[in-house]
DNA sequence: ATTACGCTCAAGGGATATCATGGGCACACA
DNA sequence: TGTGTGCCCATGATATCCCTTGAGCGTAAT
């Protein structure tokens, strides 16, 4: 197993710690060494989290831009300035900081959502709402499609 | 860990000192020997700070200009002549000088912002405003994008 | 089939280390 | 004699480490 799949909701304890699902930790260990990289996602109240390989992907993307152009600067500002390293403690937990709470609205529980190459952290209610929106968008666009179906369904 | 990442706001004390975030100090120690070099960023009210390797970035840009042109001369003047060395004290703090305050508007607090190869110092409110601008620009360019997305939350 | 054991994992708590911040003191330079 | 600078230590908050608890689950034994 080398992809982040499925989702789980875990509770934040009084000291602000939350367990990263064991399955995600296993994937993480396979993809990168130790540290976790977290980033405030664009447009949605979630954090994108992964190993250092996730950061590498962003940096590779930035390297393709003219390093003195505005776009490269914005991208670096976003992924370096608005990102953070998370440390897993000995029990596989991370501490939820204000940095994370502000952007996501996370309070006492965190929804961990697998996204293949990375996973996300959401406030559970927002996650459920967003999931429904996403499903609705998909099924609407499938109905509007005349030719071959974009995704899924019965063939 | 060898890149400057995440951001933090620290308070300036009555003697004009401010702690450089411990994580940044660790990166600094790994990348360069002791010295910190600060320059006033072009176009934005921030300081670019790093080891002497920070100059590599600017010198690369100068190298791309015609050495007889005014622009190359101006750039060299700017990065070699208008920078300042910062001294870390025993507790990992630097003293905020007028040189820094003038350009940035820094008053009683400093926002340290990781930028990968270097980090920046901002007046916190200006930092927050600029961060929102940068995110808005990115999100706009993501929506206008037809093909694969340049960066960002959802893949 | 049902009970008992053992494993994994989320979650709680106490002790300790790290870090930002405040302040004292001495030395220099003006 | 002040003012700025460097060096040292004190403190409180937070993060980190280590150990414990208890629920869920599969497996094995009765």
Coordinates of C-alpha atoms (C1' of nucleotides) in Angstrom, one line a residue:
Chain A
X1 CA 0.0 0.0 0.0
X2 CA 1.6 3.3 -1.0
X3 CA -1.3 5.7 -1.4
X4 CA -3.3 7.6 1.1
X5 CA -6.8 6.2 0.9
X6 CA -10.0 6.4 2.9
X7 CA -10.8 8.7 5.8
X8 CA -11.0 8.7 9.6
X9 CA -12.0 11.2 12.3
X10 CA -9.8 11.4 15.3
X11 CA -10.1 13.4 18.5
X12 CA -7.8 16.1 19.7
X13 CA -6.7 15.6 23.3
X14 CA -6.4 18.3 26.0
X15 CA -2.8 18.9 25.0
X16 CA -3.8 19.6 21.4
X17 CA -2.5 16.3 20.0
X18 CA -4.2 14.1 17.5
X19 CA -3.2 10.6 16.2
X20 CA -2.4 10.3 12.6
X21 CA -4.2 7.2 11.4
X22 CA -1.9 4.2 11.5
X23 CA -2.5 3.5 7.9
X24 CA -1.3 6.9 6.8
X25 CA 1.7 6.6 9.0
X26 CA 2.7 3.4 7.2
X27 CA 2.4 5.1 3.8
X28 CA 4.3 8.1 5.1
X29 CA 7.1 5.9 6.3
X30 CA 7.3 4.3 2.9
X31 CA 7.5 7.6 1.0
X32 CA 9.6 9.9 3.1
X33 CA 11.8 10.1 6.2
X34 CA 10.3 11.2 9.5
X35 CA 8.9 14.7 9.0
X36 CA 5.6 15.8 7.7
X37 CA 4.9 18.7 5.5
X38 CA 1.6 20.6 5.8
X39 CA 0.3 23.3 3.6
X40 CA -2.9 25.5 3.7
X41 CA -4.8 24.5 0.6
X42 CA -5.9 27.1 -1.9
X43 CA -9.6 27.9 -1.9
X44 CA -10.7 25.3 0.6
X45 CA -10.4 25.1 4.4
X46 CA -8.2 22.1 4.5
X47 CA -4.5 21.3 5.0
X48 CA -2.6 19.2 2.4
X49 CA -0.2 17.0 4.2
X50 CA 2.4 14.6 3.1
X51 CA 6.1 13.7 3.4
X52 CA 8.9 15.8 2.1
X53 CA 8.2 14.4 -1.3
X54 CA 5.2 16.6 -1.4
X55 CA 7.3 19.7 -0.9
X56 CA 9.7 18.4 -3.5
X57 CA 6.9 18.3 -6.0
X58 CA 6.0 21.9 -5.3
X59 CA 9.6 23.1 -5.5
X60 CA 10.1 21.3 -8.8
X61 CA 7.1 23.2 -10.1
X62 CA 8.5 26.5 -9.0
X63 CA 11.9 25.7 -10.5
X64 CA 10.2 25.7 -13.9
X65 CA 9.2 29.4 -13.5
X66 CA 11.4 32.4 -14.1
X67 CA 12.7 32.8 -10.5
X68 CA 12.3 36.5 -10.6
X69 CA 8.8 36.6 -11.9
X70 CA 5.8 37.3 -9.8
X71 CA 4.4 33.8 -10.3
X72 CA 7.4 32.1 -8.9
X73 CA 7.4 34.4 -5.9
X74 CA 3.8 33.8 -5.2
X75 CA 4.2 30.1 -5.4
X76 CA 7.1 30.2 -3.0
X77 CA 5.3 32.5 -0.7
X78 CA 2.4 30.0 -0.7
X79 CA 4.3 26.7 -0.3
X80 CA 7.2 27.9 1.9
X81 CA 5.6 30.8 3.8
X82 CA 2.2 29.1 4.3
X83 CA 3.5 25.7 4.9
X84 CA 4.9 24.0 8.0
X85 CA 6.7 21.0 9.2
X86 CA 4.9 18.7 11.6
X87 CA 6.7 16.4 13.9
X88 CA 5.3 13.0 14.7
X89 CA 5.8 12.1 18.3
X90 CA 6.7 8.6 19.5
X91 CA 3.1 7.6 19.4
X92 CA 2.3 8.8 15.9
X93 CA 0.6 12.0 17.0
X94 CA 1.0 15.6 15.9
X95 CA 0.1 18.7 17.7
X96 CA -2.6 20.9 16.2
X97 CA -1.4 24.5 16.1
X98 CA -3.2 27.7 15.6
X99 CA -1.6 27.8 12.1
X100 CA -3.8 24.8 11.3
X101 CA -6.9 25.8 13.2
X102 CA -7.2 29.2 11.6
X103 CA -7.3 28.0 8.1
X104 CA -9.5 24.9 8.7
X105 CA -11.7 25.8 11.6
X106 CA -10.6 22.6 13.4
X107 CA -11.8 22.5 17.0
X108 CA -11.8 19.2 18.9
X109 CA -11.7 16.6 16.1
X110 CA -9.9 16.2 12.8
X111 CA -11.0 14.4 9.7
X112 CA -8.0 12.8 7.9
X113 CA -8.8 12.3 4.2
X114 CA -6.7 10.2 1.9
X115 CA -6.0 11.8 -1.5
X116 CA -3.6 9.4 -3.1
X117 CA -0.3 11.2 -3.2
X118 CA -1.1 13.2 0.0
X119 CA -3.8 13.4 2.6
X120 CA -5.9 16.3 3.9
X121 CA -7.0 17.4 7.4
X122 CA -10.4 18.9 7.7
X123 CA -12.9 20.0 10.3
X124 CA -15.2 17.0 10.1
X125 CA -18.4 18.9 9.4
X126 CA -16.8 20.9 6.6
X127 CA -15.4 17.8 5.2
X128 CA -18.8 16.1 5.0
X129 CA -20.3 19.2 3.4
X130 CA -17.6 19.5 0.9
X131 CA -17.8 15.8 0.0
X132 CA -21.5 16.2 -0.8
X133 CA -20.7 19.3 -3.0
X134 CA -18.0 17.4 -4.8
X135 CA -20.4 14.4 -5.5
X136 CA -23.1 16.8 -6.7
X137 CA -20.7 18.5 -9.1
X138 CA -19.5 15.2 -10.5
X139 CA -22.9 13.8 -11.1
X140 CA -24.1 17.0 -12.7
X141 CA -21.2 17.2 -15.1
X142 CA -21.7 13.6 -15.9
X143 CA -25.3 14.2 -16.9
X144 CA -24.3 17.2 -19.1
X145 CA -21.8 15.1 -20.9
X146 CA -22.9 14.0 -24.3
X147 CA -20.0 11.8 -25.4
X148 CA -18.0 9.4 -23.3
X149 CA -18.5 9.6 -19.6
X150 CA -15.9 11.5 -17.6
X151 CA -15.7 9.2 -14.7
X152 CA -17.2 6.1 -13.1
X153 CA -20.7 4.9 -13.8
X154 CA -22.0 1.9 -15.6
X155 CA -20.5 1.1 -18.9
Chain B
X1 CA 15.6 19.8 7.4
X2 CA 17.4 22.3 5.2
X3 CA 15.0 24.9 4.1
X4 CA 13.3 27.8 5.6
X5 CA 9.6 27.0 6.0
X6 CA 6.6 28.3 7.8
X7 CA 6.1 31.6 9.5
X8 CA 6.1 32.9 13.0
X9 CA 5.6 36.3 14.7
X10 CA 8.0 37.2 17.5
X11 CA 8.0 40.2 19.8
X12 CA 10.7 42.8 19.9
X13 CA 11.8 43.5 23.5
X14 CA 12.6 46.9 25.1
X15 CA 16.2 46.6 24.0
X16 CA 15.2 46.1 20.4
X17 CA 16.0 42.5 20.2
X18 CA 13.9 39.7 18.6
X19 CA 14.4 36.0 18.6
X20 CA 15.0 34.3 15.3
X21 CA 12.8 31.2 15.3
X22 CA 14.7 28.2 16.5
X23 CA 13.9 26.3 13.4
X24 CA 15.4 29.0 11.2
X25 CA 18.5 29.1 13.3
X26 CA 18.9 25.4 12.8
X27 CA 18.7 25.7 9.0
X28 CA 21.1 28.7 9.2
X29 CA 23.7 26.6 11.0
X30 CA 23.4 23.9 8.4
X31 CA 23.7 26.2 5.4
X32 CA 26.3 28.8 6.3
X33 CA 28.8 29.7 9.0
X34 CA 27.3 32.1 11.4
X35 CA 26.8 35.2 9.4
X36 CA 23.4 36.6 8.5
X37 CA 23.0 38.9 5.6
X38 CA 19.9 41.1 5.1
X39 CA 18.8 43.1 2.2
X40 CA 15.8 45.2 1.5
X41 CA 13.6 43.3 -0.9
X42 CA 12.7 45.0 -4.2
X43 CA 9.1 46.2 -4.6
X44 CA 7.9 44.8 -1.2
X45 CA 8.4 46.1 2.3
X46 CA 10.3 43.1 3.5
X47 CA 13.9 42.1 4.2
X48 CA 15.4 39.1 2.6
X49 CA 17.7 37.3 5.1
X50 CA 20.0 34.4 4.9
X51 CA 23.5 33.3 5.0
X52 CA 26.0 34.5 2.5
X53 CA 24.5 32.0 0.0
X54 CA 21.6 34.5 -0.2
X55 CA 23.8 36.6 -2.5
X56 CA 24.1 33.7 -4.9
X57 CA 20.5 34.2 -5.8
X58 CA 21.0 37.9 -6.6
X59 CA 24.3 37.4 -8.3
X60 CA 22.7 34.9 -10.6
X61 CA 20.3 37.6 -11.7
X62 CA 23.1 40.1 -12.2
X63 CA 24.9 37.6 -14.3
X64 CA 22.0 37.5 -16.7
X65 CA 22.2 41.2 -17.4
X66 CA 24.6 42.9 -19.8
X67 CA 27.5 43.9 -17.6
X68 CA 27.7 47.3 -19.4
X69 CA 24.1 48.1 -18.8
X70 CA 22.9 50.3 -16.1
X71 CA 20.6 47.6 -14.7
X72 CA 23.5 45.3 -13.8
X73 CA 25.2 48.1 -12.1
X74 CA 22.1 49.1 -10.2
X75 CA 21.6 45.5 -9.1
X76 CA 25.1 45.1 -7.8
X77 CA 24.8 48.4 -6.0
X78 CA 21.6 47.2 -4.4
X79 CA 22.7 43.8 -3.3
X80 CA 26.4 44.4 -2.4
X81 CA 26.2 48.0 -1.3
X82 CA 22.8 48.1 0.5
X83 CA 22.8 45.0 2.6
X84 CA 23.6 44.7 6.3
X85 CA 25.1 42.0 8.5
X86 CA 23.0 40.8 11.4
X87 CA 24.6 39.4 14.5
X88 CA 23.0 36.6 16.4
X89 CA 23.5 36.9 20.1
X90 CA 24.1 33.9 22.4
X91 CA 20.3 33.3 22.7
X92 CA 19.7 33.4 19.0
X93 CA 18.4 37.0 18.9
X94 CA 19.1 39.9 16.6
X95 CA 18.8 43.6 17.2
X96 CA 16.3 45.4 14.9
X97 CA 17.9 48.5 13.5
X98 CA 16.5 51.6 11.8
X99 CA 17.8 50.2 8.5
X100 CA 15.3 47.4 8.9
X101 CA 12.4 49.5 10.4
X102 CA 12.5 52.1 7.6
X103 CA 12.0 49.7 4.8
X104 CA 9.5 47.3 6.5
X105 CA 7.5 49.5 8.9
X106 CA 8.4 47.0 11.7
X107 CA 7.3 48.3 15.1
X108 CA 7.0 46.0 18.0
X109 CA 6.7 42.6 16.3
X110 CA 8.3 40.8 13.5
X111 CA 6.9 38.2 11.2
X112 CA 9.5 35.7 10.1
X113 CA 8.5 34.0 6.8
X114 CA 10.3 31.0 5.4
X115 CA 11.0 31.2 1.7
X116 CA 13.0 28.0 1.1
X117 CA 16.5 29.2 0.3
X118 CA 16.2 32.3 2.6
X119 CA 13.6 33.9 4.9
X120 CA 11.9 37.2 5.1
X121 CA 11.1 39.6 7.9
X122 CA 7.9 41.6 7.7
X123 CA 5.7 43.8 9.7
X124 CA 3.0 41.3 10.7
X125 CA 0.0 43.2 9.3
X126 CA 1.7 43.8 6.0
X127 CA 2.7 40.2 5.8
X128 CA -0.9 39.0 6.3
X129 CA -2.1 41.4 3.6
X130 CA 0.5 40.4 1.1
X131 CA -0.1 36.7 1.8
X132 CA -3.8 37.2 0.9
X133 CA -2.9 39.0 -2.3
X134 CA -0.5 36.2 -3.3
X135 CA -3.1 33.5 -2.6
X136 CA -5.7 35.4 -4.6
X137 CA -3.3 35.7 -7.5
X138 CA -2.6 32.0 -7.4
X139 CA -6.1 31.0 -7.1
X140 CA -7.1 33.2 -10.0
X141 CA -4.4 31.7 -12.2
X142 CA -5.5 28.3 -11.2
X143 CA -9.1 28.9 -12.3
X144 CA -7.9 30.3 -15.6
X145 CA -5.8 27.3 -16.2
X146 CA -7.1 24.8 -18.7
X147 CA -4.7 22.0 -18.4
X148 CA -3.1 20.7 -15.3
X149 CA -3.1 22.9 -12.3
X150 CA 0.1 24.8 -11.4
X151 CA -0.1 24.3 -7.7
X152 CA -2.5 24.0 -5.0
X153 CA -4.8 22.2 -2.8
X154 CA -6.8 19.8 -4.7
X155 CA -5.2 17.8 -7.4
Chain C
dA1 C1' -20.2 -21.5 18.9
dT2 C1' -18.5 -19.1 22.7
dT3 C1' -15.0 -17.6 25.6
dA4 C1' -10.3 -16.2 26.5
dC5 C1' -6.0 -14.3 25.0
dG6 C1' -3.1 -11.1 22.7
dC7 C1' -2.3 -7.6 19.4
dT8 C1' -2.9 -2.9 17.5
dC9 C1' -4.1 1.6 18.0
dA10 C1' -6.4 5.8 19.8
dA11 C1' -6.2 8.6 23.7
dG12 C1' -4.9 10.2 28.5
dG13 C1' -1.4 11.9 31.9
dG14 C1' 3.0 13.1 34.2
dA15 C1' 7.8 14.4 33.8
dT16 C1' 11.3 16.8 31.2
dA17 C1' 13.4 19.6 27.5
dT18 C1' 13.2 23.5 24.5
dC19 C1' 12.2 28.1 23.3
dA20 C1' 10.7 33.0 23.4
dT21 C1' 11.1 36.6 26.3
dG22 C1' 12.5 39.6 30.1
dG23 C1' 16.0 41.6 32.9
dG24 C1' 20.8 42.3 35.1
dC25 C1' 25.6 43.5 34.7
dA26 C1' 29.9 44.8 32.6
dC27 C1' 32.6 46.8 29.0
dA28 C1' 33.1 50.1 25.4
dC29 C1' 32.8 54.3 23.1
dA30 C1' 31.5 58.9 23.0
Chain D
dT1 C1' 28.5 59.9 32.6
dG2 C1' 25.2 58.1 29.5
dT3 C1' 24.0 54.9 25.7
dG4 C1' 24.5 51.0 23.0
dT5 C1' 26.2 46.2 22.8
dG6 C1' 27.4 41.7 24.2
dC7 C1' 27.0 38.1 27.6
dC8 C1' 24.7 35.7 31.3
dC9 C1' 20.8 33.8 33.8
dA10 C1' 15.6 33.5 35.2
dT11 C1' 10.9 32.3 34.0
dG12 C1' 6.8 30.7 31.9
dA13 C1' 4.7 28.5 28.2
dT14 C1' 4.8 25.1 25.0
dA15 C1' 6.4 20.9 23.0
dT16 C1' 8.3 16.4 23.5
dC17 C1' 9.2 11.9 25.6
dC18 C1' 7.6 7.9 28.0
dC19 C1' 4.4 5.0 30.0
dT20 C1' -0.5 3.6 30.8
dT21 C1' -5.3 2.7 29.8
dG22 C1' -9.1 0.8 27.4
dA23 C1' -11.6 -0.3 23.2
dG24 C1' -11.9 -3.1 19.0
dC25 C1' -10.7 -7.2 16.6
dG26 C1' -8.8 -11.4 15.1
dT27 C1' -7.2 -15.9 16.5
dA28 C1' -7.0 -19.8 19.2
dA29 C1' -8.6 -22.8 22.6
dT30 C1' -12.3 -25.1 25.0

